[in-house]
Structure formats: C-alpha cells, structure tokens
Short mmCIF file of C-alpha atoms and ligand atoms in Angstrom, two decimals:
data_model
loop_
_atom_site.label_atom_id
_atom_site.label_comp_id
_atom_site.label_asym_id
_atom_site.label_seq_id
_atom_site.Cartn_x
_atom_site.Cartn_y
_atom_site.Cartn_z
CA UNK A 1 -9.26 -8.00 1.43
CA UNK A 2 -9.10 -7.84 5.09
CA UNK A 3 -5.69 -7.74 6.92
CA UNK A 4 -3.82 -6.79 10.37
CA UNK A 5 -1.18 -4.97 11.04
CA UNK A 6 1.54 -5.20 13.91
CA UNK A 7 3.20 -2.08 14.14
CA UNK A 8 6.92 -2.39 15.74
CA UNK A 9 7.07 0.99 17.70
CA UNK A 10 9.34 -0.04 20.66
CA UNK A 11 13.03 0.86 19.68
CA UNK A 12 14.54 3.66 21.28
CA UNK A 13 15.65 5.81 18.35
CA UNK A 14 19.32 6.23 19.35
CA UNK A 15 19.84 7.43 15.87
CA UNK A 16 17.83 10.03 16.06
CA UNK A 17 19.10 11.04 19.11
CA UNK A 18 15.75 13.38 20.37
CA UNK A 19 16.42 11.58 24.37
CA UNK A 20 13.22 9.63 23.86
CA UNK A 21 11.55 7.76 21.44
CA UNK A 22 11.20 9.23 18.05
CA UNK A 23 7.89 8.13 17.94
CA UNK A 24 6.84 10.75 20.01
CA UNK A 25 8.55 13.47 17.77
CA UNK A 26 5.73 15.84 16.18
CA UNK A 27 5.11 16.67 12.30
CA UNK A 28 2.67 19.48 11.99
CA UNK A 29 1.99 18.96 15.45
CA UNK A 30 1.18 15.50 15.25
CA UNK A 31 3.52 12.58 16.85
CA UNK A 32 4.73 9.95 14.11
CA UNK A 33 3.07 7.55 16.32
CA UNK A 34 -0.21 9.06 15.40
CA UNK A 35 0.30 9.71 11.71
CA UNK A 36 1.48 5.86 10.67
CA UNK A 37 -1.06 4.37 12.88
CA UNK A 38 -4.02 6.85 11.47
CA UNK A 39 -3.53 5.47 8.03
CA UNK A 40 -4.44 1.71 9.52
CA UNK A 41 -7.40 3.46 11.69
CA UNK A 42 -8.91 5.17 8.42
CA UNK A 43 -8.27 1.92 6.32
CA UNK A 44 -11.95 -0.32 6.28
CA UNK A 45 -9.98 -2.97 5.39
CA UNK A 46 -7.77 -3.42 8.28
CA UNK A 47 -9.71 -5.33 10.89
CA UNK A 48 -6.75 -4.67 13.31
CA UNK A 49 -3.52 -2.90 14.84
CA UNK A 50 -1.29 -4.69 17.06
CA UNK A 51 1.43 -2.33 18.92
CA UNK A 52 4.21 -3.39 19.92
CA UNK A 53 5.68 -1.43 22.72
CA UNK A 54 8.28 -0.19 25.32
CA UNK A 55 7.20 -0.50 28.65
CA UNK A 56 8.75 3.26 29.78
CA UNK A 57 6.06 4.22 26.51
CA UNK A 58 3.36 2.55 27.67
CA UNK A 59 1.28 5.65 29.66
CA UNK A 60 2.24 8.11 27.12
CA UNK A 61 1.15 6.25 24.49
CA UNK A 62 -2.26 4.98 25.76
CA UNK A 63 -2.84 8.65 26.35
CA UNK A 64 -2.04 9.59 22.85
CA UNK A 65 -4.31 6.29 21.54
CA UNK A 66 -7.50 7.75 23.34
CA UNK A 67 -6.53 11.46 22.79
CA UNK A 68 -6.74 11.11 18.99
CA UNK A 69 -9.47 8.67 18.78
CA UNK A 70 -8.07 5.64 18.23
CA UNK A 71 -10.31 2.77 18.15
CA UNK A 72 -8.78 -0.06 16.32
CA UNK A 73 -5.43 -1.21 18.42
CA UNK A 74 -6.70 -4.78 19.40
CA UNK A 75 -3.57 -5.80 21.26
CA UNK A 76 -0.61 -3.86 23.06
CA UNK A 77 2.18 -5.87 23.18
CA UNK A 78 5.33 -5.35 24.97
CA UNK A 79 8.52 -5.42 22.61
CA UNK A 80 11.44 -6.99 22.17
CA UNK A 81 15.02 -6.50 22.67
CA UNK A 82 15.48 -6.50 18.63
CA UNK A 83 13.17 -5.09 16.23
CA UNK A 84 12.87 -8.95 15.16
CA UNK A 85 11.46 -9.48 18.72
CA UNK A 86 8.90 -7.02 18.73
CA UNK A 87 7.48 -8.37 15.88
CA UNK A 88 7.22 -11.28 17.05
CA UNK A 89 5.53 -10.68 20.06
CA UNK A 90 3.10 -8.99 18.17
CA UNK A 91 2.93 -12.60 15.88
CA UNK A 92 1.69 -14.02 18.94
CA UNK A 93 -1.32 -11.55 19.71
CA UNK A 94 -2.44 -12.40 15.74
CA UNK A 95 -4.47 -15.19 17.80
CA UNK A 96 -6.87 -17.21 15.53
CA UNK A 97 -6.57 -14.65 12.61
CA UNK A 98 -5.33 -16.99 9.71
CA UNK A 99 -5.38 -13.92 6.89
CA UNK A 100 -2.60 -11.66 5.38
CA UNK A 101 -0.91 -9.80 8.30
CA UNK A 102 1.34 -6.83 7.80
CA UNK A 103 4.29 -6.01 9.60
CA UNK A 104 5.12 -1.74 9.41
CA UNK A 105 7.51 0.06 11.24
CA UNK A 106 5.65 2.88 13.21
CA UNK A 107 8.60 4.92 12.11
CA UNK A 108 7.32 5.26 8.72
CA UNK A 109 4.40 7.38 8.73
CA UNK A 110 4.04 7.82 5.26
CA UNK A 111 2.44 4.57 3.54
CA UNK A 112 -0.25 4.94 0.96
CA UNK A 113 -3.43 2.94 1.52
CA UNK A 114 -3.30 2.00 -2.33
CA UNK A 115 -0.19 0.71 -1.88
CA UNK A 116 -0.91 -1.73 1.28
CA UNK A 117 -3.87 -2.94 -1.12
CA UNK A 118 -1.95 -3.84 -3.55
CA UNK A 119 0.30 -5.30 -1.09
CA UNK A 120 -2.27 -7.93 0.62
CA UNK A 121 -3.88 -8.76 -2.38
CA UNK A 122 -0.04 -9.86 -3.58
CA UNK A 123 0.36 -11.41 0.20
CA UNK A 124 -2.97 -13.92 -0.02
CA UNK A 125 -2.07 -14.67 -3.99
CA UNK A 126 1.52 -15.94 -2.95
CA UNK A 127 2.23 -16.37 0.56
CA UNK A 128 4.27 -13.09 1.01
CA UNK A 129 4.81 -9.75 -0.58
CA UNK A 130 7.08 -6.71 0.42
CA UNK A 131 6.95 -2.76 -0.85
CA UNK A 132 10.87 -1.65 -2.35
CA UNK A 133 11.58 1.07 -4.55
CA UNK A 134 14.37 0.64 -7.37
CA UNK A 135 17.78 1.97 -6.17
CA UNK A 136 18.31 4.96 -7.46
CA UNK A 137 22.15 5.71 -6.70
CA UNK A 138 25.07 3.85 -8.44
CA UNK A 139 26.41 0.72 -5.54
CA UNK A 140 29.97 -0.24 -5.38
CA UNK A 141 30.99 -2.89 -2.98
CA UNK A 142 33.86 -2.28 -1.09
CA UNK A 143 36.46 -3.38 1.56
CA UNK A 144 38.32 -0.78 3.97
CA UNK A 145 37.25 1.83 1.39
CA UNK A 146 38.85 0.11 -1.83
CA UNK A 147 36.58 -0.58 -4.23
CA UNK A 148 35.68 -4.32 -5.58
CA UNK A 149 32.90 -3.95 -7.88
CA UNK A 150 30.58 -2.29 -9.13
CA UNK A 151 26.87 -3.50 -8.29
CA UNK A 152 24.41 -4.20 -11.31
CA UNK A 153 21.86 -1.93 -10.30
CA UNK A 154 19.23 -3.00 -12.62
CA UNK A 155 18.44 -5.51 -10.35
CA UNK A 156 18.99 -4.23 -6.99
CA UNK A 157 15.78 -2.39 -4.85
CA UNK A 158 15.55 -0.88 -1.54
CA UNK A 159 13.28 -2.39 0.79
CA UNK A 160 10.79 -0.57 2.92
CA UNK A 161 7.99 -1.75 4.62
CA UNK A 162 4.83 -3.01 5.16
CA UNK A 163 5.99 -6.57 4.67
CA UNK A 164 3.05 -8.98 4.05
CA UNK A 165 2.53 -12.76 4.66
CA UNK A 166 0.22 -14.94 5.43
CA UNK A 167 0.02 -15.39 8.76
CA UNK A 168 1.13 -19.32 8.72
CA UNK A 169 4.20 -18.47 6.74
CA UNK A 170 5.10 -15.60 9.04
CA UNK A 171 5.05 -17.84 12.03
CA UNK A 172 7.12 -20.57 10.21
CA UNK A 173 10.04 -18.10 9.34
CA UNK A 174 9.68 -16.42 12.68
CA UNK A 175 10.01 -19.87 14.44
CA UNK A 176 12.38 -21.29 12.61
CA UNK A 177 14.67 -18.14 12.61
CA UNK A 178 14.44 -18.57 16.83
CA UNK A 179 15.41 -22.12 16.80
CA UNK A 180 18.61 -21.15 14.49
CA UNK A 181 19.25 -17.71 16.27
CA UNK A 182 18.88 -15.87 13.01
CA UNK A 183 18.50 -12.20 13.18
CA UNK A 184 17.76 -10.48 10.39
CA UNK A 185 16.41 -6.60 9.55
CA UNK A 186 13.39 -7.56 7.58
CA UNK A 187 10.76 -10.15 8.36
CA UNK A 188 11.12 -11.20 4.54
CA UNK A 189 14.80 -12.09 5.23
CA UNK A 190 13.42 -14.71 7.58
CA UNK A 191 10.87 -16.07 5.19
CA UNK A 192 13.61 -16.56 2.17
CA UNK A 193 15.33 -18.84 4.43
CA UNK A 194 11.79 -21.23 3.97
CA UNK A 195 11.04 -22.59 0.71
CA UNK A 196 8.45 -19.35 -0.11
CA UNK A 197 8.39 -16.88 -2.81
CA UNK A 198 8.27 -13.01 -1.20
CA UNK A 199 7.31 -10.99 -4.28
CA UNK A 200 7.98 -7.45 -4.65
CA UNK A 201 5.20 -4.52 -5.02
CA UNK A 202 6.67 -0.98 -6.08
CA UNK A 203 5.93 1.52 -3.68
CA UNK A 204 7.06 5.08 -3.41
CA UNK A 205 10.19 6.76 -2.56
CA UNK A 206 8.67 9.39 0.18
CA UNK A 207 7.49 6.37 1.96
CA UNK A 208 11.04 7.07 4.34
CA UNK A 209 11.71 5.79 7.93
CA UNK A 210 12.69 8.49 10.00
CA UNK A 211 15.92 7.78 11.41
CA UNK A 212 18.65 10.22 11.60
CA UNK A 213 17.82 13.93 12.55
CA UNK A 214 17.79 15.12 8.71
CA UNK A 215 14.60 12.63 8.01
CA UNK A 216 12.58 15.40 9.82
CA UNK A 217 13.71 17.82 7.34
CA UNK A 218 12.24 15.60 4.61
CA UNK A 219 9.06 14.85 6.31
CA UNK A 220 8.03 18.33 7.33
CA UNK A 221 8.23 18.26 3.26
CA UNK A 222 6.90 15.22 2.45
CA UNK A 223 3.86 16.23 4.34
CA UNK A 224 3.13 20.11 4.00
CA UNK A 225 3.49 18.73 -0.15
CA UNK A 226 0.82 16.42 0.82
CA UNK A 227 -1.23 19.04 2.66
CA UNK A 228 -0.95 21.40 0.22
CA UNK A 229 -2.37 18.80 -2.73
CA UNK A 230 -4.90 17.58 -0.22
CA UNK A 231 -4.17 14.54 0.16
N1 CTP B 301 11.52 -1.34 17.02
C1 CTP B 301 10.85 -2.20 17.91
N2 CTP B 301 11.58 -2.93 18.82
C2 CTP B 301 12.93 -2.84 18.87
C3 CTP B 301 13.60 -1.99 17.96
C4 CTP B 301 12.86 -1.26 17.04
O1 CTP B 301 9.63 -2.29 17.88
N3 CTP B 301 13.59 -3.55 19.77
C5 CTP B 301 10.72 -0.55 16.05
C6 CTP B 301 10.98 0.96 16.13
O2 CTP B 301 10.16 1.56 17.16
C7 CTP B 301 10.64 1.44 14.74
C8 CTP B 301 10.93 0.20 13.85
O3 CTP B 301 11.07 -0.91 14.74
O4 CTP B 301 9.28 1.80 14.59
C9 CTP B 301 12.16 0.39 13.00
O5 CTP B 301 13.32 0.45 13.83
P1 CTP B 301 14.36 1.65 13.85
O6 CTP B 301 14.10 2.62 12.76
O7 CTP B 301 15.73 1.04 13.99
O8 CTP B 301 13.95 2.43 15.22
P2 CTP B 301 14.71 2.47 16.60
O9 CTP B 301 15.23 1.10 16.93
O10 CTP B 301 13.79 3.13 17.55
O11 CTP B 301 15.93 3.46 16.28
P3 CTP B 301 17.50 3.24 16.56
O12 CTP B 301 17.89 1.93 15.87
O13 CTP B 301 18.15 4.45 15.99
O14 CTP B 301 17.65 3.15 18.07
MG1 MG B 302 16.71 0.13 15.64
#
C-alpha cells in the first residue's frame, strides 16, 4: 500500500540541550536525521518524504540529503513555529496525493518498516491509525504533588508516532484545528475533535524520541543491539 511521509524535523531541541538541533546529533556516526529518514528511503512502499525544516538547517541538511544518497525527499518545506505547524506545512506539499500519509517525528529514528505497514493498511481501512505501546508504569493523577487517583492503567497507552490518515481527514482536522486555534501534541488529537475513529496499532517500546540527553544513552543501545542481531 503506497504512502508518504512528512517528517517534522524543524524544532530546535532545547531539551536536549546539544546548542543545535538534535537532529544533527550522531549514533554510530550517523546523524538521527539520516537514520529515521533511511528507513522511508529503503521502504518500496513509500512513494515520498516531505521535510519539514528550519531555515538556519537548511544547507546542512541538503548536504547531508545528497551525502548519504538520498533520493526520495519530494518536498522541503520550511517549518513552523509549533511542531503542529510544521506539519502542516508539510500537509500542504502532499499536493494531489489523495492516499494514507504519515506524519513521524525525525526525532525518532527507530520505527520498524513492519510496523508502518501495518499502520497504513489500518490508515486506508478506517480513516486514521496511530502506533502506542501499553503503559507500562503505575499513573496517579495529582495536584501540587497530592495525590487524587489512581489511573486504570489497563486502558491507558503511550503514544508514539507515525500517525496515519488519510490525507482528506488530515486536512479536515488540521483546518479545523486553525480556525479554532487548537494546539495539540499529536496530529490524532486534532482528528478526535472530527467525527473519525483513530485506531490504535501496537508498536514497540524502543521506538523512543530522543529528547533529553539520557535518550542517547538508550539509543547507542537500542542500535549496537540491533547491529549486533543484524537487523
Ligand atoms: N518539530 C518541528 N517543528 C517545530 C517543533 C518541532 O518540525 N516547531 C519537530 C522536531 O524537529 C522533532 C519533532 O517535531 O523531530 C518532535 O518534536 P520535539 O521532540 O519536541 O523536538 P524539538 O522541538 O526539536 O525539541 P524541544 O521541544 O526540546 O526544543
Ligand atoms: Mg518541541
């Protein structure tokens, strides 16, 4: 099942506090840039990549785009000043593609290629589809530190990303979240505010978004475990 992807890669990655975009950041050598987009590059069935970018970025990552090969970034877009932003800027470049498109942060290099299948084929069965894994830890809500309740945790997942929809039902959310200047972290967050289903596909828990400084830690691992098992 063919799809695109837009790729959100123009925050600034204040929380990971490297004085530049964490983007650029190496693992085994390779930026993260590199690594999440390679996985849509090697993919047959993704017809094409749509970065969205920082300006200050722009040289450096053009350089790393023909440096490494990369053949399948259709558009570069320039971002936004939310995450929300970017993406939708990247909506825009979708052009007359009426298929499943993904939306992945760049930050997440480590997405399967099984899982984004199962993902679209979800996606073009019911409008939209997003990868979580159950929460693991026990959640208490709280307010200034005192305990209210415990969560039910049985029902309760953590959301990653890709997020899939089709691309009429993006636009719809995406458009009607700008008229009502509704921000929210997720594109499926804008989509439950239309009368869609967004169903959930099980992923995997080393699928992480590198954030904070100790992510690194973890994806050095993540990947010399992959390396090692070849795959
Ligand atoms: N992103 C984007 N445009 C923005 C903000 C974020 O395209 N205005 C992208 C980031 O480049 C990243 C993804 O969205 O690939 C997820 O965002 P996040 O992890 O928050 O990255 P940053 O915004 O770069 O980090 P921070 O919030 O710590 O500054
Ligand atoms: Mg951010």
């Amino acid at each position: 099942m063919p799809y695109q992807v837009i790729l959100p890669a123009a925050g600034q990655g204040k929380r990971m506090g490297a004085g530049k975009n964490k983007l650029l950041l190496t693992l085994e050598g390779i930026p993260v840039l590199i690594h999440t987009i390679k996985v849509f590059e090697a993919d047959p069935a993704c017809s094409g990549i749509i970065l969205a970018i920082h300006p200050d970025d722009e040289a450096e990552f053009k350089l790393l785009l023909a440096q490494y090969g990369i053949h399948k970034v259709s558009s570069l877009v320039v971002g936004g000043k939310e995450r929300q932003d970017s993406v939708y800027n990247g909506l825009k470049a979708v052009g007359s593609f009426d298929g499943v498109v993904l939306v992945h942060d760049a930050a997440r290099p480590f997405i399967k290629v099984e899982t984004i299948h199962r993902l679209v084929e979800a996606a073009d069965k019911e409008g939209g589809a997003i990868v979580a894994v159950p929460v693991k830890d026990t959640i208490k809500k709280a307010v200034n530190c005192q305990v209210l309740e415990t969560v039910e945790r049985s029902s309760l997942w953590a959301v990653q990303t890709p997020q899939a929809f089709r691309v009429s039902v993006l636009l719809e959310a995406h458009n009607k979240a700008l008229e009502e200047q509704f921000i929210g972290t997720d594109e499926s967050s804008l989509v439950e505010r239309l009368p869609h289903q967004v169903s959930i596909i099980e992923g995997d828990y080393d699928n992480i978004k590198l954030t904070t400084p100790e992510d690194l830690y973890f994806a050095e691992a993540i990947l010399r475990k992959r390396i090692e098992s070849g795959v």
